[in-house]
Structure formats: C-alpha cells, structure tokens
PDB file of C-alpha atoms in Angstrom:
ATOM      1  CA  MET A   1       0.000   0.000   0.000  1.00 38.00           C
ATOM      2  CA  SER A   2       1.381   3.417  -0.911  1.00 39.00           C
ATOM      3  CA  ILE A   3       2.227   5.951   1.814  1.00 40.00           C
ATOM      4  CA  ALA A   4      -0.514   8.281   0.544  1.00 38.00           C
ATOM      5  CA  LEU A   5      -3.042   5.466   0.690  1.00 39.00           C
ATOM      6  CA  LYS A   6      -1.886   4.489   4.175  1.00 43.00           C
ATOM      7  CA  GLN A   7      -2.568   8.064   5.249  1.00 41.00           C
ATOM      8  CA  VAL A   8      -6.092   7.844   3.803  1.00 41.00           C
ATOM      9  CA  PHE A   9      -6.822   4.638   5.676  1.00 42.00           C
ATOM     10  CA  ASN A  10      -5.016   5.597   8.867  1.00 42.00           C
ATOM     11  CA  LYS A  11      -7.043   8.737   9.379  1.00 41.00           C
ATOM     12  CA  ASP A  12      -9.512   8.284  12.187  1.00 43.00           C
ATOM     13  CA  LYS A  13     -12.372   7.821   9.783  1.00 44.00           C
ATOM     14  CA  THR A  14     -14.075   4.910  11.480  1.00 43.00           C
ATOM     15  CA  PHE A  15     -17.342   5.707  13.180  1.00 44.00           C
ATOM     16  CA  ARG A  16     -16.360   3.957  16.367  1.00 46.00           C
ATOM     17  CA  PRO A  17     -13.447   2.275  18.194  1.00 46.00           C
ATOM     18  CA  LYS A  18     -12.140  -0.960  16.772  1.00 49.00           C
ATOM     19  CA  ARG A  19     -12.919  -4.155  18.616  1.00 51.00           C
ATOM     20  CA  LYS A  20      -9.657  -5.878  19.506  1.00 53.00           C
ATOM     21  CA  PHE A  21      -8.641  -9.358  20.641  1.00 51.00           C
ATOM     22  CA  GLU A  22      -6.489  -9.910  23.711  1.00 54.00           C
ATOM     23  CA  PRO A  23      -2.836 -10.762  22.873  1.00 51.00           C
ATOM     24  CA  GLY A  24      -1.830 -14.238  23.945  1.00 51.00           C
ATOM     25  CA  THR A  25      -5.246 -15.793  23.345  1.00 51.00           C
ATOM     26  CA  GLN A  26      -6.029 -18.363  20.681  1.00 52.00           C
ATOM     27  CA  ARG A  27      -8.476 -15.943  19.099  1.00 54.00           C
ATOM     28  CA  PHE A  28      -5.748 -13.298  18.853  1.00 53.00           C
ATOM     29  CA  GLU A  29      -3.541 -15.782  16.979  1.00 56.00           C
ATOM     30  CA  LEU A  30      -6.400 -16.546  14.579  1.00 56.00           C
ATOM     31  CA  HIS A  31      -6.995 -12.812  14.185  1.00 54.00           C
ATOM     32  CA  LYS A  32      -3.348 -12.297  13.191  1.00 59.00           C
ATOM     33  CA  ARG A  33      -3.616 -15.157  10.705  1.00 58.00           C
ATOM     34  CA  ALA A  34      -6.782 -13.661   9.195  1.00 55.00           C
ATOM     35  CA  GLN A  35      -5.176 -10.210   8.948  1.00 55.00           C
ATOM     36  CA  ALA A  36      -2.104 -11.647   7.239  1.00 56.00           C
ATOM     37  CA  SER A  37      -4.429 -12.722   4.422  1.00 52.00           C
ATOM     38  CA  LEU A  38      -4.445  -9.149   3.152  1.00 54.00           C
ATOM     39  CA  ASN A  39      -0.687  -9.102   2.591  1.00 56.00           C
ATOM     40  CA  SER A  40       0.235  -8.954  -1.077  1.00 53.00           C
ATOM     41  CA  GLY A  41       0.844 -12.247  -2.793  1.00 60.00           C
ATOM     42  CA  VAL A  42      -1.345 -14.305  -0.462  1.00 71.00           C
ATOM     43  CA  ASP A  43      -3.774 -16.731  -2.116  1.00 83.00           C
ATOM     44  CA  LEU A  44      -6.968 -15.347  -0.587  1.00 86.00           C
ATOM     45  CA  LYS A  45      -9.069 -18.292  -1.688  1.00 89.00           C
ATOM     46  CA  ALA A  46      -6.832 -20.667   0.271  1.00 88.00           C
ATOM     47  CA  ALA A  47      -6.344 -18.241   3.186  1.00 87.00           C
ATOM     48  CA  VAL A  48     -10.042 -18.210   4.128  1.00 91.00           C
ATOM     49  CA  GLN A  49     -10.299 -21.971   4.577  1.00 92.00           C
ATOM     50  CA  LEU A  50     -10.803 -23.128   8.150  1.00 92.00           C
ATOM     51  CA  PRO A  51      -7.381 -24.122   9.522  1.00 88.00           C
ATOM     52  CA  SER A  52      -7.079 -27.763  10.504  1.00 89.00           C
ATOM     53  CA  GLY A  53      -8.056 -28.374  14.105  1.00 88.00           C
ATOM     54  CA  GLU A  54      -9.553 -24.910  14.655  1.00 86.00           C
ATOM     55  CA  ASP A  55     -13.092 -24.198  15.817  1.00 89.00           C
ATOM     56  CA  GLN A  56     -15.324 -22.781  13.084  1.00 94.00           C
ATOM     57  CA  ASN A  57     -17.029 -20.323  15.430  1.00 93.00           C
ATOM     58  CA  ASP A  58     -13.664 -18.875  16.476  1.00 90.00           C
ATOM     59  CA  TRP A  59     -12.640 -18.529  12.829  1.00 92.00           C
ATOM     60  CA  VAL A  60     -15.918 -16.822  11.923  1.00 95.00           C
ATOM     61  CA  ALA A  61     -15.778 -14.537  14.985  1.00 93.00           C
ATOM     62  CA  VAL A  62     -12.343 -13.099  14.178  1.00 90.00           C
ATOM     63  CA  HIS A  63     -13.319 -12.552  10.540  1.00 93.00           C
ATOM     64  CA  VAL A  64     -16.605 -10.847  11.373  1.00 95.00           C
ATOM     65  CA  VAL A  65     -14.808  -8.392  13.665  1.00 92.00           C
ATOM     66  CA  ASP A  66     -12.028  -7.848  11.132  1.00 91.00           C
ATOM     67  CA  PHE A  67     -14.462  -7.264   8.259  1.00 94.00           C
ATOM     68  CA  PHE A  68     -16.503  -4.887  10.401  1.00 94.00           C
ATOM     69  CA  ASN A  69     -13.374  -2.823  11.134  1.00 91.00           C
ATOM     70  CA  ARG A  70     -12.230  -2.815   7.499  1.00 91.00           C
ATOM     71  CA  ILE A  71     -15.609  -2.092   5.887  1.00 94.00           C
ATOM     72  CA  ASN A  72     -16.329   0.580   8.481  1.00 92.00           C
ATOM     73  CA  LEU A  73     -13.017   2.185   7.472  1.00 91.00           C
ATOM     74  CA  ILE A  74     -13.778   1.943   3.738  1.00 93.00           C
ATOM     75  CA  TYR A  75     -17.149   3.617   4.200  1.00 94.00           C
ATOM     76  CA  GLY A  76     -15.531   6.203   6.475  1.00 91.00           C
ATOM     77  CA  THR A  77     -13.272   7.328   3.623  1.00 90.00           C
ATOM     78  CA  ILE A  78     -16.247   8.228   1.389  1.00 92.00           C
ATOM     79  CA  CYS A  79     -18.918   9.099   3.988  1.00 93.00           C
ATOM     80  CA  GLU A  80     -18.596  12.863   3.458  1.00 92.00           C
ATOM     81  CA  PHE A  81     -19.730  12.283  -0.146  1.00 94.00           C
ATOM     82  CA  CYS A  82     -22.592   9.992   0.875  1.00 96.00           C
ATOM     83  CA  THR A  83     -25.261  12.420   2.054  1.00 96.00           C
ATOM     84  CA  GLU A  84     -29.030  12.516   2.316  1.00 96.00           C
ATOM     85  CA  ARG A  85     -28.960  14.655  -0.831  1.00 96.00           C
ATOM     86  CA  THR A  86     -26.689  12.407  -2.928  1.00 96.00           C
ATOM     87  CA  CYS A  87     -28.080   9.142  -1.560  1.00 97.00           C
ATOM     88  CA  PRO A  88     -31.675   9.691  -0.368  1.00 97.00           C
ATOM     89  CA  VAL A  89     -32.218   5.926  -0.427  1.00 96.00           C
ATOM     90  CA  MET A  90     -29.886   3.118   0.685  1.00 97.00           C
ATOM     91  CA  SER A  91     -29.521   1.365  -2.635  1.00 96.00           C
ATOM     92  CA  GLY A  92     -27.283  -0.519  -5.012  1.00 94.00           C
ATOM     93  CA  GLY A  93     -28.308   0.980  -8.337  1.00 91.00           C
ATOM     94  CA  PRO A  94     -31.918   1.209  -9.589  1.00 92.00           C
ATOM     95  CA  LYS A  95     -32.714  -2.490  -9.033  1.00 93.00           C
ATOM     96  CA  TYR A  96     -31.765  -2.881  -5.369  1.00 95.00           C
ATOM     97  CA  GLU A  97     -33.051  -0.963  -2.383  1.00 96.00           C
ATOM     98  CA  TYR A  98     -32.213  -1.893   1.194  1.00 97.00           C
ATOM     99  CA  ARG A  99     -34.632  -1.117   4.021  1.00 97.00           C
ATOM    100  CA  TRP A 100     -33.672  -1.003   7.672  1.00 97.00           C
ATOM    101  CA  GLN A 101     -35.248  -3.174  10.372  1.00 95.00           C
ATOM    102  CA  ASP A 102     -33.861  -3.774  13.846  1.00 92.00           C
ATOM    103  CA  ASP A 103     -36.863  -4.944  15.913  1.00 81.00           C
ATOM    104  CA  MET A 104     -36.398  -1.960  18.213  1.00 85.00           C
ATOM    105  CA  LYS A 105     -37.116   1.467  16.787  1.00 91.00           C
ATOM    106  CA  TYR A 106     -37.651   0.125  13.264  1.00 93.00           C
ATOM    107  CA  LYS A 107     -39.932  -2.865  13.657  1.00 93.00           C
ATOM    108  CA  LYS A 108     -40.878  -2.886   9.962  1.00 95.00           C
ATOM    109  CA  PRO A 109     -38.500  -2.575   6.970  1.00 95.00           C
ATOM    110  CA  THR A 110     -38.084   1.187   6.541  1.00 96.00           C
ATOM    111  CA  ALA A 111     -36.644   3.153   3.611  1.00 96.00           C
ATOM    112  CA  LEU A 112     -33.875   5.461   4.856  1.00 97.00           C
ATOM    113  CA  PRO A 113     -31.175   7.679   3.309  1.00 97.00           C
ATOM    114  CA  ALA A 114     -27.919   5.764   2.897  1.00 97.00           C
ATOM    115  CA  PRO A 115     -25.913   7.636   5.590  1.00 96.00           C
ATOM    116  CA  GLN A 116     -28.645   7.039   8.178  1.00 97.00           C
ATOM    117  CA  TYR A 117     -28.837   3.356   7.206  1.00 97.00           C
ATOM    118  CA  MET A 118     -25.038   3.060   7.514  1.00 97.00           C
ATOM    119  CA  ASN A 119     -24.973   4.644  10.968  1.00 95.00           C
ATOM    120  CA  LEU A 120     -27.734   2.363  12.219  1.00 96.00           C
ATOM    121  CA  LEU A 121     -25.981  -0.636  10.675  1.00 97.00           C
ATOM    122  CA  MET A 122     -22.598   0.088  12.250  1.00 95.00           C
ATOM    123  CA  ASP A 123     -24.219   0.774  15.648  1.00 94.00           C
ATOM    124  CA  TRP A 124     -26.225  -2.455  15.397  1.00 96.00           C
ATOM    125  CA  ILE A 125     -23.128  -4.527  14.579  1.00 96.00           C
ATOM    126  CA  GLU A 126     -20.995  -2.844  17.222  1.00 93.00           C
ATOM    127  CA  VAL A 127     -23.508  -3.651  19.951  1.00 94.00           C
ATOM    128  CA  GLN A 128     -23.424  -7.327  18.975  1.00 94.00           C
ATOM    129  CA  ILE A 129     -19.670  -7.794  18.638  1.00 93.00           C
ATOM    130  CA  ASN A 130     -19.170  -6.110  22.017  1.00 92.00           C
ATOM    131  CA  ASN A 131     -21.791  -8.323  23.670  1.00 93.00           C
ATOM    132  CA  GLU A 132     -19.936 -10.997  25.659  1.00 91.00           C
ATOM    133  CA  ASP A 133     -22.941 -13.312  25.415  1.00 93.00           C
ATOM    134  CA  ILE A 134     -22.631 -13.339  21.609  1.00 95.00           C
ATOM    135  CA  PHE A 135     -18.889 -12.790  21.039  1.00 93.00           C
ATOM    136  CA  PRO A 136     -17.275 -14.144  24.239  1.00 89.00           C
ATOM    137  CA  THR A 137     -13.672 -13.051  24.758  1.00 82.00           C
ATOM    138  CA  SER A 138     -12.873 -15.330  27.700  1.00 79.00           C
ATOM    139  CA  VAL A 139     -11.274 -18.654  26.844  1.00 74.00           C
ATOM    140  CA  GLY A 140     -13.630 -21.574  27.454  1.00 80.00           C
ATOM    141  CA  VAL A 141     -16.829 -19.523  27.315  1.00 86.00           C
ATOM    142  CA  PRO A 142     -19.001 -21.090  24.595  1.00 91.00           C
ATOM    143  CA  PHE A 143     -20.590 -19.247  21.708  1.00 94.00           C
ATOM    144  CA  PRO A 144     -24.401 -19.089  21.717  1.00 96.00           C
ATOM    145  CA  LYS A 145     -26.254 -21.769  19.742  1.00 96.00           C
ATOM    146  CA  ASN A 146     -27.482 -19.184  17.224  1.00 97.00           C
ATOM    147  CA  PHE A 147     -24.022 -17.649  16.724  1.00 97.00           C
ATOM    148  CA  LEU A 148     -23.699 -18.526  13.035  1.00 97.00           C
ATOM    149  CA  GLN A 149     -27.183 -17.186  12.303  1.00 97.00           C
ATOM    150  CA  ILE A 150     -26.246 -13.871  13.936  1.00 97.00           C
ATOM    151  CA  CYS A 151     -23.015 -13.731  11.933  1.00 98.00           C
ATOM    152  CA  LYS A 152     -24.832 -14.493   8.690  1.00 98.00           C
ATOM    153  CA  LYS A 153     -27.093 -11.513   9.248  1.00 97.00           C
ATOM    154  CA  ILE A 154     -24.128  -9.247  10.100  1.00 98.00           C
ATOM    155  CA  LEU A 155     -22.186 -10.350   7.004  1.00 98.00           C
ATOM    156  CA  CYS A 156     -25.233 -10.011   4.761  1.00 97.00           C
ATOM    157  CA  ARG A 157     -25.678  -6.418   5.877  1.00 97.00           C
ATOM    158  CA  LEU A 158     -21.955  -5.640   5.602  1.00 97.00           C
ATOM    159  CA  PHE A 159     -22.094  -6.859   2.006  1.00 97.00           C
ATOM    160  CA  ARG A 160     -24.644  -4.116   1.318  1.00 97.00           C
ATOM    161  CA  VAL A 161     -21.999  -1.538   2.241  1.00 97.00           C
ATOM    162  CA  PHE A 162     -19.790  -2.936  -0.541  1.00 97.00           C
ATOM    163  CA  VAL A 163     -22.756  -2.807  -2.932  1.00 97.00           C
ATOM    164  CA  HIS A 164     -23.463   0.847  -2.158  1.00 97.00           C
ATOM    165  CA  VAL A 165     -19.805   1.905  -2.251  1.00 96.00           C
ATOM    166  CA  TYR A 166     -19.040   0.100  -5.513  1.00 96.00           C
ATOM    167  CA  ILE A 167     -22.161   1.247  -7.365  1.00 95.00           C
ATOM    168  CA  HIS A 168     -22.507   4.809  -6.052  1.00 96.00           C
ATOM    169  CA  HIS A 169     -19.091   5.953  -4.787  1.00 96.00           C
ATOM    170  CA  PHE A 170     -16.387   4.001  -6.571  1.00 94.00           C
ATOM    171  CA  ASP A 171     -15.276   7.086  -8.510  1.00 94.00           C
ATOM    172  CA  ARG A 172     -14.263   8.587  -5.161  1.00 93.00           C
ATOM    173  CA  ILE A 173     -12.353   5.415  -4.191  1.00 93.00           C
ATOM    174  CA  ILE A 174     -10.443   5.614  -7.508  1.00 92.00           C
ATOM    175  CA  LEU A 175      -9.651   9.314  -6.990  1.00 92.00           C
ATOM    176  CA  MET A 176      -8.133   8.459  -3.599  1.00 89.00           C
ATOM    177  CA  GLY A 177      -6.009   5.713  -5.132  1.00 90.00           C
ATOM    178  CA  ALA A 178      -7.707   3.178  -2.908  1.00 90.00           C
ATOM    179  CA  GLU A 179      -9.152   0.925  -5.608  1.00 91.00           C
ATOM    180  CA  ALA A 180      -6.668  -1.944  -5.175  1.00 90.00           C
ATOM    181  CA  HIS A 181      -7.076  -1.929  -1.390  1.00 89.00           C
ATOM    182  CA  VAL A 182     -10.885  -1.958  -1.537  1.00 93.00           C
ATOM    183  CA  ASN A 183     -10.869  -4.674  -4.204  1.00 93.00           C
ATOM    184  CA  THR A 184      -8.600  -6.848  -2.052  1.00 91.00           C
ATOM    185  CA  CYS A 185     -10.873  -6.355   0.969  1.00 92.00           C
ATOM    186  CA  TYR A 186     -13.866  -7.272  -1.166  1.00 95.00           C
ATOM    187  CA  LYS A 187     -12.234 -10.417  -2.578  1.00 94.00           C
ATOM    188  CA  HIS A 188     -11.223 -11.514   0.918  1.00 93.00           C
ATOM    189  CA  PHE A 189     -14.801 -10.987   2.129  1.00 96.00           C
ATOM    190  CA  TYR A 190     -16.349 -12.722  -0.900  1.00 97.00           C
ATOM    191  CA  TYR A 191     -14.087 -15.787  -0.688  1.00 96.00           C
ATOM    192  CA  PHE A 192     -14.733 -16.092   3.051  1.00 96.00           C
ATOM    193  CA  VAL A 193     -18.537 -15.893   2.947  1.00 97.00           C
ATOM    194  CA  THR A 194     -18.768 -18.276  -0.026  1.00 97.00           C
ATOM    195  CA  GLU A 195     -16.217 -20.741   1.384  1.00 96.00           C
ATOM    196  CA  LEU A 196     -18.264 -21.098   4.584  1.00 96.00           C
ATOM    197  CA  ASN A 197     -21.661 -20.548   2.934  1.00 96.00           C
ATOM    198  CA  LEU A 198     -22.493 -17.544   5.110  1.00 97.00           C
ATOM    199  CA  ILE A 199     -24.476 -15.434   2.614  1.00 97.00           C
ATOM    200  CA  ASP A 200     -27.451 -16.417   0.491  1.00 95.00           C
ATOM    201  CA  ARG A 201     -26.440 -16.360  -3.189  1.00 93.00           C
ATOM    202  CA  LYS A 202     -29.305 -14.048  -4.108  1.00 93.00           C
ATOM    203  CA  GLU A 203     -27.844 -11.375  -1.793  1.00 95.00           C
ATOM    204  CA  LEU A 204     -24.670 -11.428  -3.916  1.00 95.00           C
ATOM    205  CA  GLU A 205     -26.551 -10.644  -7.151  1.00 94.00           C
ATOM    206  CA  PRO A 206     -25.966  -6.832  -7.219  1.00 94.00           C
ATOM    207  CA  LEU A 207     -22.199  -7.293  -7.656  1.00 95.00           C
ATOM    208  CA  LYS A 208     -22.347 -10.557  -9.603  1.00 93.00           C
ATOM    209  CA  GLU A 209     -20.793  -9.280 -12.853  1.00 92.00           C
ATOM    210  CA  MET A 210     -17.993  -7.440 -11.079  1.00 93.00           C
ATOM    211  CA  THR A 211     -17.341 -10.420  -8.807  1.00 93.00           C
ATOM    212  CA  THR A 212     -17.130 -12.795 -11.792  1.00 92.00           C
ATOM    213  CA  ARG A 213     -14.449 -10.582 -13.366  1.00 91.00           C
ATOM    214  CA  MET A 214     -12.551 -10.105 -10.103  1.00 88.00           C
ATOM    215  CA  CYS A 215     -12.766 -13.451  -8.350  1.00 85.00           C
ATOM    216  CA  HIS A 216     -13.075 -16.169 -10.978  1.00 72.00           C
TER     217      HIS A 216
END
C-alpha cells in the first residue's frame, strides 16, 4: 500500500473504536492469521479456509470483527460524499433498495437515506460484537447456539456496504487511489462468505458481474 493510501486509511475515519482481541489468546492468533491474508501475494481463496483443528465459530468470529473494522473504514473514507442529498435511499443501483429493520425502533423494513442506514448498521453490529454473550472473549466460554445465524445476518448487511460503495461511490475510491485496497478487501470478504456458505447467493446478485471478473 502506498504511503498516501496508508494516510487515507489511517485517518480516524471509522465511526467507532475498533474491537480488539487480547494478545496471547487463541483468538488473537487466529486474528493475526486472518489479517495476514491481506498481505500482497497471499492466495486469498486458500487463506479463508478453516485451519485444521480450529473451531469454526472462532474462525468466523475473528473474521466478522475484522471485516466490520475494514468495511467501516472503507465507508468512512467516502462518507462525506454519501449524504441525504446524494443518496436519499440506501440502494445498489436502480434495481436494489435496502430497508432497515432492527426490531427496536424500526420494527418494519423502513426506507432510509444511505448515511442514516449506515450509521444504524454500524451501531447495530458494534452492539453485537461487544456483547460478551454473543462474542465471548474469555477462553472456554461457549458461543451461543445461534451464533452462526447472527453472523450471517451481520455479514449479509456488511455486504450491502460494498454494494453501495461500488455502485454509487467508486469514482471517489479511484480518486483516492484506494481501488486496489478496496478490491482486495472485497475479494477476501467474498471468498470467506462463499467458502463457509455464510451469505445467500441471491444477496450477492448486485455485484455478480464485477465479482465474476474479479474473483473467478
């Protein structure tokens, strides 16, 4: 990554503090292994496969947190150009519109401007990954029985950030010289969710043509 690009991505553009893993724990070691996947020259398709002898929930947990941090950062770099005026609806082109529902304030799917949707989404994910009952940090504390279902929903919604950024703001990513970095993050995400079957194929449709060119 170029120095200029590092400066773009090192600015404090994330909406919220990063969730970290405690050094010395097994999950921290898995986290380091997952992060190393973004180094140049790594075969991402092989890197996302569950390491032999490792617990799938641990592997998914570190990736969900890592993807949240990375995608949050990517959106943070273009968020000043994603406004209620430019993006009055959270969409991925004319065919796809995403409505927000969280069973709290928004009990029914509700059309919202993209920046409002993104803020609600990042808040919603942050609450879950910081909930010890869902993402336990203590060794030996089990994951909840519905852990994978929760992660599937988080990853599905994070994918929508990629959809919106690629379709509506990719010109800005190119202007910043961040195209290669964002593409690598996307490929890593795509290979991971398809390797472990964590996103319904129909959710991947909005970026299908681009993904075919990039990942196959």
